[in-house]
GROMACS .gro file of C-alpha atoms in nm:
model
  362
    1MET     CA    1   0.020   0.012   0.029
    2LEU     CA    2   0.119   0.365  -0.056
    3GLY     CA    3   0.216   0.563   0.211
    4ASP     CA    4   0.168   0.978   0.205
    5GLU     CA    5   0.504   1.094   0.188
    6GLU     CA    6   0.601   0.819  -0.101
    7VAL     CA    7   0.318   0.974  -0.301
    8LEU     CA    8   0.439   1.284  -0.291
    9GLU     CA    9   0.802   1.192  -0.368
   10ALA     CA   10   0.674   1.040  -0.650
   11VAL     CA   11   0.499   1.387  -0.746
   12GLN     CA   12   0.749   1.564  -0.635
   13GLY     CA   13   1.015   1.339  -0.835
   14TYR     CA   14   0.721   1.340  -1.171
   15ILE     CA   15   0.754   1.775  -1.152
   16GLU     CA   16   1.141   1.752  -1.171
   17GLU     CA   17   1.209   1.499  -1.416
   18ARG     CA   18   0.988   1.777  -1.648
   19GLY     CA   19   1.236   2.080  -1.609
   20GLU     CA   20   1.030   2.160  -1.357
   21SER     CA   21   1.157   2.323  -0.989
   22LEU     CA   22   0.969   2.413  -0.658
   23ALA     CA   23   0.940   2.664  -0.474
   24GLU     CA   24   0.915   2.470  -0.152
   25THR     CA   25   0.900   2.079  -0.091
   26LEU     CA   26   0.564   1.924  -0.171
   27SER     CA   27   0.451   1.807   0.233
   28GLY     CA   28   0.328   2.130   0.302
   29ALA     CA   29   0.232   2.275   0.007
   30SER     CA   30  -0.012   1.976  -0.124
   31ALA     CA   31  -0.366   1.804  -0.083
   32ILE     CA   32  -0.392   1.467  -0.097
   33THR     CA   33  -0.732   1.231  -0.161
   34TRP     CA   34  -0.748   0.855  -0.129
   35HIS     CA   35  -0.985   0.688  -0.393
   36SER     CA   36  -1.081   0.328  -0.355
   37LEU     CA   37  -1.133   0.158  -0.667
   38LEU     CA   38  -1.393  -0.277  -0.700
   39LYS     CA   39  -1.461  -0.369  -1.009
   40GLY     CA   40  -1.495  -0.783  -1.126
   41GLN     CA   41  -1.744  -1.009  -1.149
   42ILE     CA   42  -1.990  -1.280  -0.919
   43VAL     CA   43  -2.076  -1.560  -1.154
   44ARG     CA   44  -2.394  -1.747  -0.920
   45SER     CA   45  -2.505  -2.133  -0.991
   46ILE     CA   46  -2.898  -2.130  -1.016
   47GLU     CA   47  -3.069  -2.395  -0.993
   48SER     CA   48  -3.419  -2.476  -1.048
   49ARG     CA   49  -3.611  -2.805  -1.041
   50SER     CA   50  -3.913  -2.925  -1.234
   51GLU     CA   51  -4.108  -3.287  -1.296
   52GLU     CA   52  -4.394  -3.288  -1.595
   53LYS     CA   53  -4.529  -3.608  -1.712
   54ARG     CA   54  -4.360  -3.747  -2.020
   55LEU     CA   55  -4.461  -4.023  -2.312
   56GLN     CA   56  -4.291  -4.193  -2.546
   57PRO     CA   57  -4.426  -4.409  -2.845
   58GLY     CA   58  -4.251  -4.754  -2.854
   59PRO     CA   59  -4.086  -4.990  -2.617
   60LEU     CA   60  -3.769  -4.723  -2.458
   61ASP     CA   61  -3.540  -4.847  -2.161
   62LEU     CA   62  -3.501  -4.559  -1.910
   63SER     CA   63  -3.277  -4.798  -1.665
   64GLY     CA   64  -2.975  -4.585  -1.749
   65HIS     CA   65  -3.128  -4.255  -1.613
   66PRO     CA   66  -3.149  -4.180  -1.176
   67VAL     CA   67  -3.451  -4.264  -1.009
   68TYR     CA   68  -3.566  -4.027  -0.809
   69ASP     CA   69  -3.871  -4.035  -0.458
   70THR     CA   70  -3.902  -3.658  -0.476
   71ILE     CA   71  -3.767  -3.409  -0.662
   72GLY     CA   72  -3.693  -3.128  -0.363
   73ASP     CA   73  -3.497  -3.377  -0.180
   74TYR     CA   74  -3.254  -3.509  -0.484
   75GLN     CA   75  -2.912  -3.450  -0.355
   76ILE     CA   76  -2.629  -3.371  -0.632
   77PRO     CA   77  -2.259  -3.201  -0.623
   78ARG     CA   78  -2.257  -2.854  -0.617
   79PRO     CA   79  -2.054  -2.768  -0.903
   80ARG     CA   80  -1.703  -2.713  -0.917
   81ASP     CA   81  -1.724  -2.389  -1.221
   82PRO     CA   82  -2.037  -2.197  -1.143
   83ALA     CA   83  -1.964  -2.091  -1.479
   84GLU     CA   84  -2.065  -2.400  -1.641
   85GLN     CA   85  -2.415  -2.479  -1.769
   86ARG     CA   86  -2.573  -2.835  -1.637
   87THR     CA   87  -2.885  -3.029  -1.660
   88ARG     CA   88  -2.973  -3.338  -1.555
   89LYS     CA   89  -3.263  -3.546  -1.619
   90MET     CA   90  -3.422  -3.841  -1.409
   91VAL     CA   91  -3.673  -4.103  -1.353
   92ARG     CA   92  -3.943  -4.052  -1.092
   93ARG     CA   93  -3.936  -4.434  -0.880
   94GLY     CA   94  -4.302  -4.628  -0.982
   95SER     CA   95  -4.321  -4.418  -1.264
   96ILE     CA   96  -4.257  -4.583  -1.592
   97ASP     CA   97  -4.592  -4.727  -1.772
   98GLU     CA   98  -4.504  -4.931  -2.068
   99ARG     CA   99  -4.770  -5.025  -2.239
  100SER     CA  100  -4.967  -5.183  -2.600
  101CYS     CA  101  -5.160  -4.928  -2.785
  102ALA     CA  102  -5.488  -4.913  -2.808
  103CYS     CA  103  -5.474  -4.937  -3.204
  104GLY     CA  104  -5.327  -5.285  -3.187
  105ASN     CA  105  -5.134  -5.275  -3.453
  106GLY     CA  106  -4.977  -4.937  -3.510
  107GLU     CA  107  -5.216  -4.847  -3.771
  108VAL     CA  108  -5.588  -4.673  -3.777
  109ARG     CA  109  -5.838  -4.591  -4.033
  110CYS     CA  110  -5.791  -4.347  -4.274
  111PRO     CA  111  -6.033  -4.032  -4.108
  112ARG     CA  112  -6.081  -3.950  -4.525
  113PHE     CA  113  -6.369  -4.036  -4.692
  114GLU     CA  114  -6.441  -4.279  -4.372
  115GLY     CA  115  -6.177  -4.538  -4.454
  116GLU     CA  116  -6.250  -4.623  -4.842
  117GLY     CA  117  -5.882  -4.514  -4.948
  118LYS     CA  118  -6.021  -4.382  -5.260
  119ILE     CA  119  -6.134  -3.961  -5.332
  120ARG     CA  120  -6.406  -3.879  -5.596
  121CYS     CA  121  -6.370  -3.705  -5.833
  122GLU     CA  122  -6.512  -3.595  -6.147
  123GLN     CA  123  -6.461  -3.814  -6.411
  124HIS     CA  124  -6.392  -3.553  -6.742
  125GLN     CA  125  -6.317  -3.232  -6.689
  126PRO     CA  126  -6.377  -2.890  -6.955
  127CYS     CA  127  -6.127  -2.853  -7.285
  128GLY     CA  128  -5.922  -2.713  -7.259
  129SER     CA  129  -5.847  -2.565  -7.603
  130CYS     CA  130  -6.178  -2.482  -7.696
  131ARG     CA  131  -6.280  -2.391  -7.328
  132ASN     CA  132  -6.649  -2.495  -7.397
  133SER     CA  133  -6.705  -2.229  -7.669
  134THR     CA  134  -6.637  -2.407  -8.018
  135CYS     CA  135  -6.595  -2.735  -7.957
  136CYS     CA  136  -6.764  -2.795  -8.314
  137LEU     CA  137  -6.847  -2.463  -8.565
  138LEU     CA  138  -7.175  -2.631  -8.636
  139CYS     CA  139  -7.314  -2.875  -8.378
  140ASP     CA  140  -7.113  -2.698  -8.069
  141GLY     CA  141  -7.099  -3.022  -7.900
  142ALA     CA  142  -7.484  -3.098  -7.943
  143GLY     CA  143  -7.499  -3.365  -8.244
  144ARG     CA  144  -7.681  -3.171  -8.443
  145SER     CA  145  -7.679  -2.867  -8.680
  146ALA     CA  146  -7.856  -2.590  -8.691
  147LEU     CA  147  -7.813  -2.564  -9.067
  148LYS     CA  148  -7.937  -2.712  -9.358
  149PRO     CA  149  -7.752  -2.965  -9.570
  150ALA     CA  150  -7.692  -2.773  -9.844
  151GLU     CA  151  -7.578  -2.468  -9.673
  152THR     CA  152  -7.342  -2.659  -9.420
  153GLN     CA  153  -7.065  -2.704  -9.726
  154ALA     CA  154  -7.110  -2.340  -9.818
  155ALA     CA  155  -7.154  -2.215  -9.481
  156GLY     CA  156  -6.805  -2.435  -9.401
  157GLY     CA  157  -6.572  -2.147  -9.470
  158SER     CA  158  -6.829  -1.842  -9.284
  159LEU     CA  159  -6.798  -2.040  -8.991
  160GLN     CA  160  -6.483  -2.121  -8.945
  161LYS     CA  161  -6.403  -1.754  -8.960
  162ALA     CA  162  -6.738  -1.700  -8.712
  163GLY     CA  163  -6.595  -1.947  -8.463
  164GLY     CA  164  -6.294  -1.735  -8.442
  165ASP     CA  165  -6.062  -2.063  -8.420
  166THR     CA  166  -5.755  -2.007  -8.584
  167GLY     CA  167  -5.580  -2.423  -8.522
  168ASP     CA  168  -5.657  -2.729  -8.692
  169ARG     CA  169  -5.993  -2.906  -8.715
  170THR     CA  170  -6.063  -3.234  -8.718
  171ARG     CA  171  -6.404  -3.464  -8.691
  172CYS     CA  172  -6.625  -3.401  -8.476
  173TYR     CA  173  -6.736  -3.675  -8.317
  174GLU     CA  174  -7.106  -3.591  -8.231
  175CYS     CA  175  -7.278  -3.469  -8.530
  176GLY     CA  176  -6.960  -3.641  -8.762
  177GLU     CA  177  -6.904  -3.310  -8.982
  178SER     CA  178  -6.509  -3.291  -9.118
  179ASP     CA  179  -6.233  -3.030  -8.998
  180VAL     CA  180  -6.515  -2.851  -8.772
  181ALA     CA  181  -6.471  -3.017  -8.410
  182CYS     CA  182  -6.128  -2.944  -8.167
  183VAL     CA  183  -5.878  -3.165  -8.219
  184THR     CA  184  -5.869  -3.213  -7.899
  185CYS     CA  185  -6.189  -3.317  -7.744
  186ARG     CA  186  -6.351  -3.370  -8.087
  187GLY     CA  187  -6.654  -3.227  -8.038
  188ARG     CA  188  -6.745  -3.310  -7.713
  189GLY     CA  189  -6.579  -2.988  -7.498
  190ARG     CA  190  -6.500  -3.192  -7.272
  191VAL     CA  191  -6.186  -3.415  -7.155
  192GLN     CA  192  -6.141  -3.757  -6.959
  193CYS     CA  193  -5.954  -3.638  -6.608
  194THR     CA  194  -5.582  -3.718  -6.620
  195THR     CA  195  -5.567  -3.774  -6.249
  196CYS     CA  196  -5.831  -4.076  -6.214
  197GLN     CA  197  -5.795  -4.140  -6.594
  198GLY     CA  198  -6.238  -4.157  -6.588
  199ASP     CA  199  -6.268  -4.345  -6.330
  200GLY     CA  200  -6.431  -4.132  -6.122
  201SER     CA  201  -6.164  -4.186  -5.830
  202ARG     CA  202  -5.832  -4.226  -5.745
  203PRO     CA  203  -5.645  -4.311  -5.439
  204CYS     CA  204  -5.566  -4.114  -5.133
  205PRO     CA  205  -5.263  -3.981  -5.081
  206ASP     CA  206  -5.268  -4.000  -4.687
  207CYS     CA  207  -5.302  -4.394  -4.671
  208ALA     CA  208  -5.166  -4.481  -5.105
  209GLY     CA  209  -5.569  -4.643  -5.158
  210ASP     CA  210  -5.503  -4.889  -4.831
  211GLY     CA  211  -5.743  -4.726  -4.594
  212LYS     CA  212  -5.477  -4.778  -4.316
  213VAL     CA  213  -5.256  -4.467  -4.188
  214THR     CA  214  -4.924  -4.471  -3.915
  215HIS     CA  215  -5.092  -4.411  -3.546
  216GLU     CA  216  -4.987  -4.083  -3.451
  217HIS     CA  217  -4.983  -4.170  -3.065
  218CYS     CA  218  -4.712  -4.485  -3.082
  219ALA     CA  219  -4.574  -4.373  -3.453
  220GLY     CA  220  -4.689  -4.702  -3.579
  221THR     CA  221  -4.516  -4.913  -3.311
  222GLY     CA  222  -4.795  -5.062  -3.139
  223ARG     CA  223  -4.639  -4.952  -2.755
  224THR     CA  224  -4.605  -4.663  -2.564
  225VAL     CA  225  -4.431  -4.550  -2.262
  226GLU     CA  226  -4.520  -4.303  -1.981
  227TRP     CA  227  -4.320  -4.169  -1.708
  228THR     CA  228  -4.268  -3.889  -1.459
  229GLU     CA  229  -3.930  -3.660  -1.550
  230GLY     CA  230  -3.770  -3.429  -1.325
  231THR     CA  231  -3.490  -3.230  -1.430
  232ILE     CA  232  -3.221  -3.023  -1.227
  233THR     CA  233  -3.112  -2.766  -1.443
  234ARG     CA  234  -2.831  -2.504  -1.320
  235THR     CA  235  -2.773  -2.195  -1.477
  236PRO     CA  236  -2.491  -1.982  -1.404
  237ARG     CA  237  -2.577  -1.595  -1.381
  238THR     CA  238  -2.286  -1.314  -1.381
  239ASP     CA  239  -2.331  -0.974  -1.193
  240GLU     CA  240  -2.062  -0.724  -1.232
  241VAL     CA  241  -1.888  -0.544  -0.999
  242LYS     CA  242  -1.759  -0.177  -1.045
  243LEU     CA  243  -1.780  -0.008  -0.753
  244PRO     CA  244  -1.787   0.278  -0.664
  245GLU     CA  245  -2.062   0.376  -0.916
  246PRO     CA  246  -2.074   0.743  -0.854
  247GLY     CA  247  -1.829   0.958  -0.712
  248VAL     CA  248  -1.508   0.884  -1.000
  249LEU     CA  249  -1.531   1.051  -1.258
  250TYR     CA  250  -1.488   0.824  -1.575
  251TRP     CA  251  -1.205   0.895  -1.702
  252ALA     CA  252  -0.952   0.886  -1.337
  253ARG     CA  253  -1.142   0.513  -1.410
  254ARG     CA  254  -0.975   0.487  -1.738
  255LEU     CA  255  -0.665   0.609  -1.604
  256ALA     CA  256  -0.713   0.316  -1.330
  257ASP     CA  257  -0.771   0.074  -1.565
  258GLN     CA  258  -0.461   0.198  -1.789
  259HIS     CA  259  -0.183   0.274  -1.536
  260ALA     CA  260  -0.263   0.106  -1.208
  261THR     CA  261  -0.163  -0.256  -1.088
  262TRP     CA  262  -0.466  -0.398  -0.956
  263THR     CA  263  -0.485  -0.652  -0.691
  264PRO     CA  264  -0.694  -0.988  -0.679
  265THR     CA  265  -0.908  -0.997  -0.385
  266THR     CA  266  -1.175  -1.317  -0.296
  267LEU     CA  267  -1.360  -1.114   0.017
  268THR     CA  268  -1.298  -1.463   0.229
  269ASP     CA  269  -1.185  -1.469   0.564
  270ASP     CA  270  -0.813  -1.517   0.486
  271ASP     CA  271  -0.814  -1.244   0.215
  272PRO     CA  272  -0.574  -0.969   0.370
  273LEU     CA  273  -0.755  -0.712   0.157
  274ARG     CA  274  -1.106  -0.816   0.332
  275ALA     CA  275  -1.085  -0.552   0.607
  276CYS     CA  276  -1.014  -0.230   0.356
  277VAL     CA  277  -1.301  -0.376   0.058
  278GLN     CA  278  -1.523  -0.387   0.364
  279LYS     CA  279  -1.405  -0.088   0.535
  280ASP     CA  280  -1.433   0.105   0.185
  281PHE     CA  281  -1.707  -0.075   0.051
  282ALA     CA  282  -1.970  -0.232   0.322
  283SER     CA  283  -2.250  -0.044   0.231
  284ALA     CA  284  -2.259  -0.095  -0.175
  285LEU     CA  285  -2.129  -0.507  -0.132
  286LYS     CA  286  -2.389  -0.571   0.096
  287PRO     CA  287  -2.650  -0.661  -0.123
  288LEU     CA  288  -2.441  -0.782  -0.414
  289LEU     CA  289  -2.268  -1.029  -0.171
  290ARG     CA  290  -2.664  -1.095  -0.045
  291PRO     CA  291  -2.739  -1.516  -0.152
  292GLN     CA  292  -2.938  -1.489  -0.436
  293HIS     CA  293  -3.281  -1.667  -0.464
  294GLN     CA  294  -3.215  -2.068  -0.542
  295GLU     CA  295  -2.860  -1.974  -0.550
  296ILE     CA  296  -2.653  -2.273  -0.493
  297ALA     CA  297  -2.293  -2.173  -0.544
  298ARG     CA  298  -2.078  -1.885  -0.702
  299ARG     CA  299  -1.747  -1.749  -0.795
  300THR     CA  300  -1.631  -1.423  -0.696
  301LYS     CA  301  -1.367  -1.293  -0.881
  302LEU     CA  302  -1.259  -0.904  -0.765
  303GLU     CA  303  -0.995  -0.633  -0.847
  304TYR     CA  304  -0.879  -0.339  -0.601
  305VAL     CA  305  -0.686  -0.015  -0.580
  306ARG     CA  306  -0.612   0.294  -0.384
  307PHE     CA  307  -0.511   0.562  -0.580
  308VAL     CA  308  -0.473   0.896  -0.474
  309LYS     CA  309  -0.513   1.246  -0.573
  310VAL     CA  310  -0.317   1.547  -0.577
  311ALA     CA  311  -0.338   1.913  -0.583
  312VAL     CA  312   0.026   2.159  -0.546
  313ASP     CA  313  -0.042   2.473  -0.433
  314GLU     CA  314   0.225   2.594  -0.707
  315HIS     CA  315   0.025   2.388  -1.020
  316PRO     CA  316  -0.271   2.523  -0.914
  317HIS     CA  317  -0.382   2.422  -1.253
  318ARG     CA  318  -0.279   2.093  -1.280
  319ILE     CA  319  -0.386   1.771  -1.070
  320TYR     CA  320  -0.175   1.418  -1.007
  321TYR     CA  321  -0.289   1.127  -1.019
  322VAL     CA  322  -0.038   0.884  -0.826
  323PHE     CA  323  -0.144   0.494  -0.915
  324PRO     CA  324   0.029   0.157  -0.744
  325SER     CA  325   0.243  -0.073  -1.015
  326ARG     CA  326   0.481  -0.372  -0.991
  327GLY     CA  327   0.823  -0.065  -0.993
  328LEU     CA  328   0.775   0.263  -0.853
  329PRO     CA  329   0.421   0.497  -0.833
  330LYS     CA  330   0.305   0.584  -1.150
  331VAL     CA  331   0.248   0.942  -1.185
  332VAL     CA  332  -0.064   1.074  -1.447
  333MET     CA  333  -0.060   1.448  -1.500
  334ARG     CA  334  -0.396   1.627  -1.583
  335PRO     CA  335  -0.582   1.961  -1.625
  336SER     CA  336  -0.758   2.055  -1.301
  337PRO     CA  337  -1.169   2.092  -1.382
  338LYS     CA  338  -1.104   2.516  -1.345
  339ARG     CA  339  -0.837   2.447  -1.610
  340THR     CA  340  -1.110   2.181  -1.754
  341TRP     CA  341  -1.363   2.443  -1.821
  342GLN     CA  342  -1.107   2.719  -1.898
  343ILE     CA  343  -0.998   2.505  -2.212
  344VAL     CA  344  -1.373   2.468  -2.297
  345GLY     CA  345  -1.463   2.823  -2.284
  346ILE     CA  346  -1.163   2.921  -2.473
  347VAL     CA  347  -1.253   2.655  -2.738
  348THR     CA  348  -1.610   2.730  -2.738
  349GLY     CA  349  -1.551   3.119  -2.809
  350LEU     CA  350  -1.298   3.026  -3.082
  351LEU     CA  351  -1.580   2.802  -3.259
  352LEU     CA  352  -1.822   3.122  -3.235
  353LEU     CA  353  -1.541   3.338  -3.370
  354LEU     CA  354  -1.506   3.114  -3.689
  355VAL     CA  355  -1.885   3.112  -3.771
  356LEU     CA  356  -1.929   3.488  -3.709
  357ILE     CA  357  -1.635   3.570  -4.005
  358ASN     CA  358  -1.775   3.294  -4.209
  359ARG     CA  359  -2.126   3.456  -4.206
  360PHE     CA  360  -2.008   3.813  -4.256
  361ILE     CA  361  -1.759   3.658  -4.525
  362ALA     CA  362  -2.028   3.532  -4.707
   0.00000   0.00000   0.00000
């Protein structure tokens, strides 16, 4: 730990290294303020326990699972590392129930169309080529023409134009005339269903026409296993520690992170820093160290440092920070708060002056 005399010697040596002199020693012309910082993590292992009914299709071997009687009384060792995630699955004693499924053989009747294994469909579909409008230029699929026989041959060309069909024509299946019917449906206006091939039904896609489907409850095995599963989960939770929260400037903490040698502390009974840390941060540490709900283990990894802020009468616009280090104390100089605000004011004034000059020139 640094002492006041060691701190002042370090500051005086720093000033002299900069080529500056002091009218008197610092012992009576300086103000010393001590600060303490604590940082690190508290990692806790939080345990939760639960039970639920489980069902597994088919035979299942649960003999390798740990067995328990009461989930709350089951004991397992404390975790070696609280930061490790762990989950243990167990089986409640006497809860395993393996039985045959009500389906018997793993199959049930297909629910579609009462298990017939077929889906009904239309034997014929509208012709996609003529769209039921000009299937035959003379009879339009009716089988008889409205024209007289003598007019049929003469009117053939005009009917073909009137029908609006520019594709090839063939003999009509209904009226027997040549070159008047749609080549796809041959004057019928409809075509055979390509799915059922005109049969009027097709195999059910669920059961492939068999009328039976796999029973979901037992996954087709014809057996099920039920049991009560207990689960113990240990989840790590990390609380960051950064004390004190108020009262120390952000950049002062940054300086400590950059230049100070922090000392590890565990806050255990044999920790030499425990008394210092408790004295500086007792009220702030108390809620952090209080056991949390369902906490079963913890790991405390903290670091402590005590540094000094020195104000020298001959240098009223400077602040000297002294940090403990592995060698000699580390001294870092920064402008005092008053000088910082003065610099900010000067910079702000210069910026405003530049703005005014730019406006005047424009």
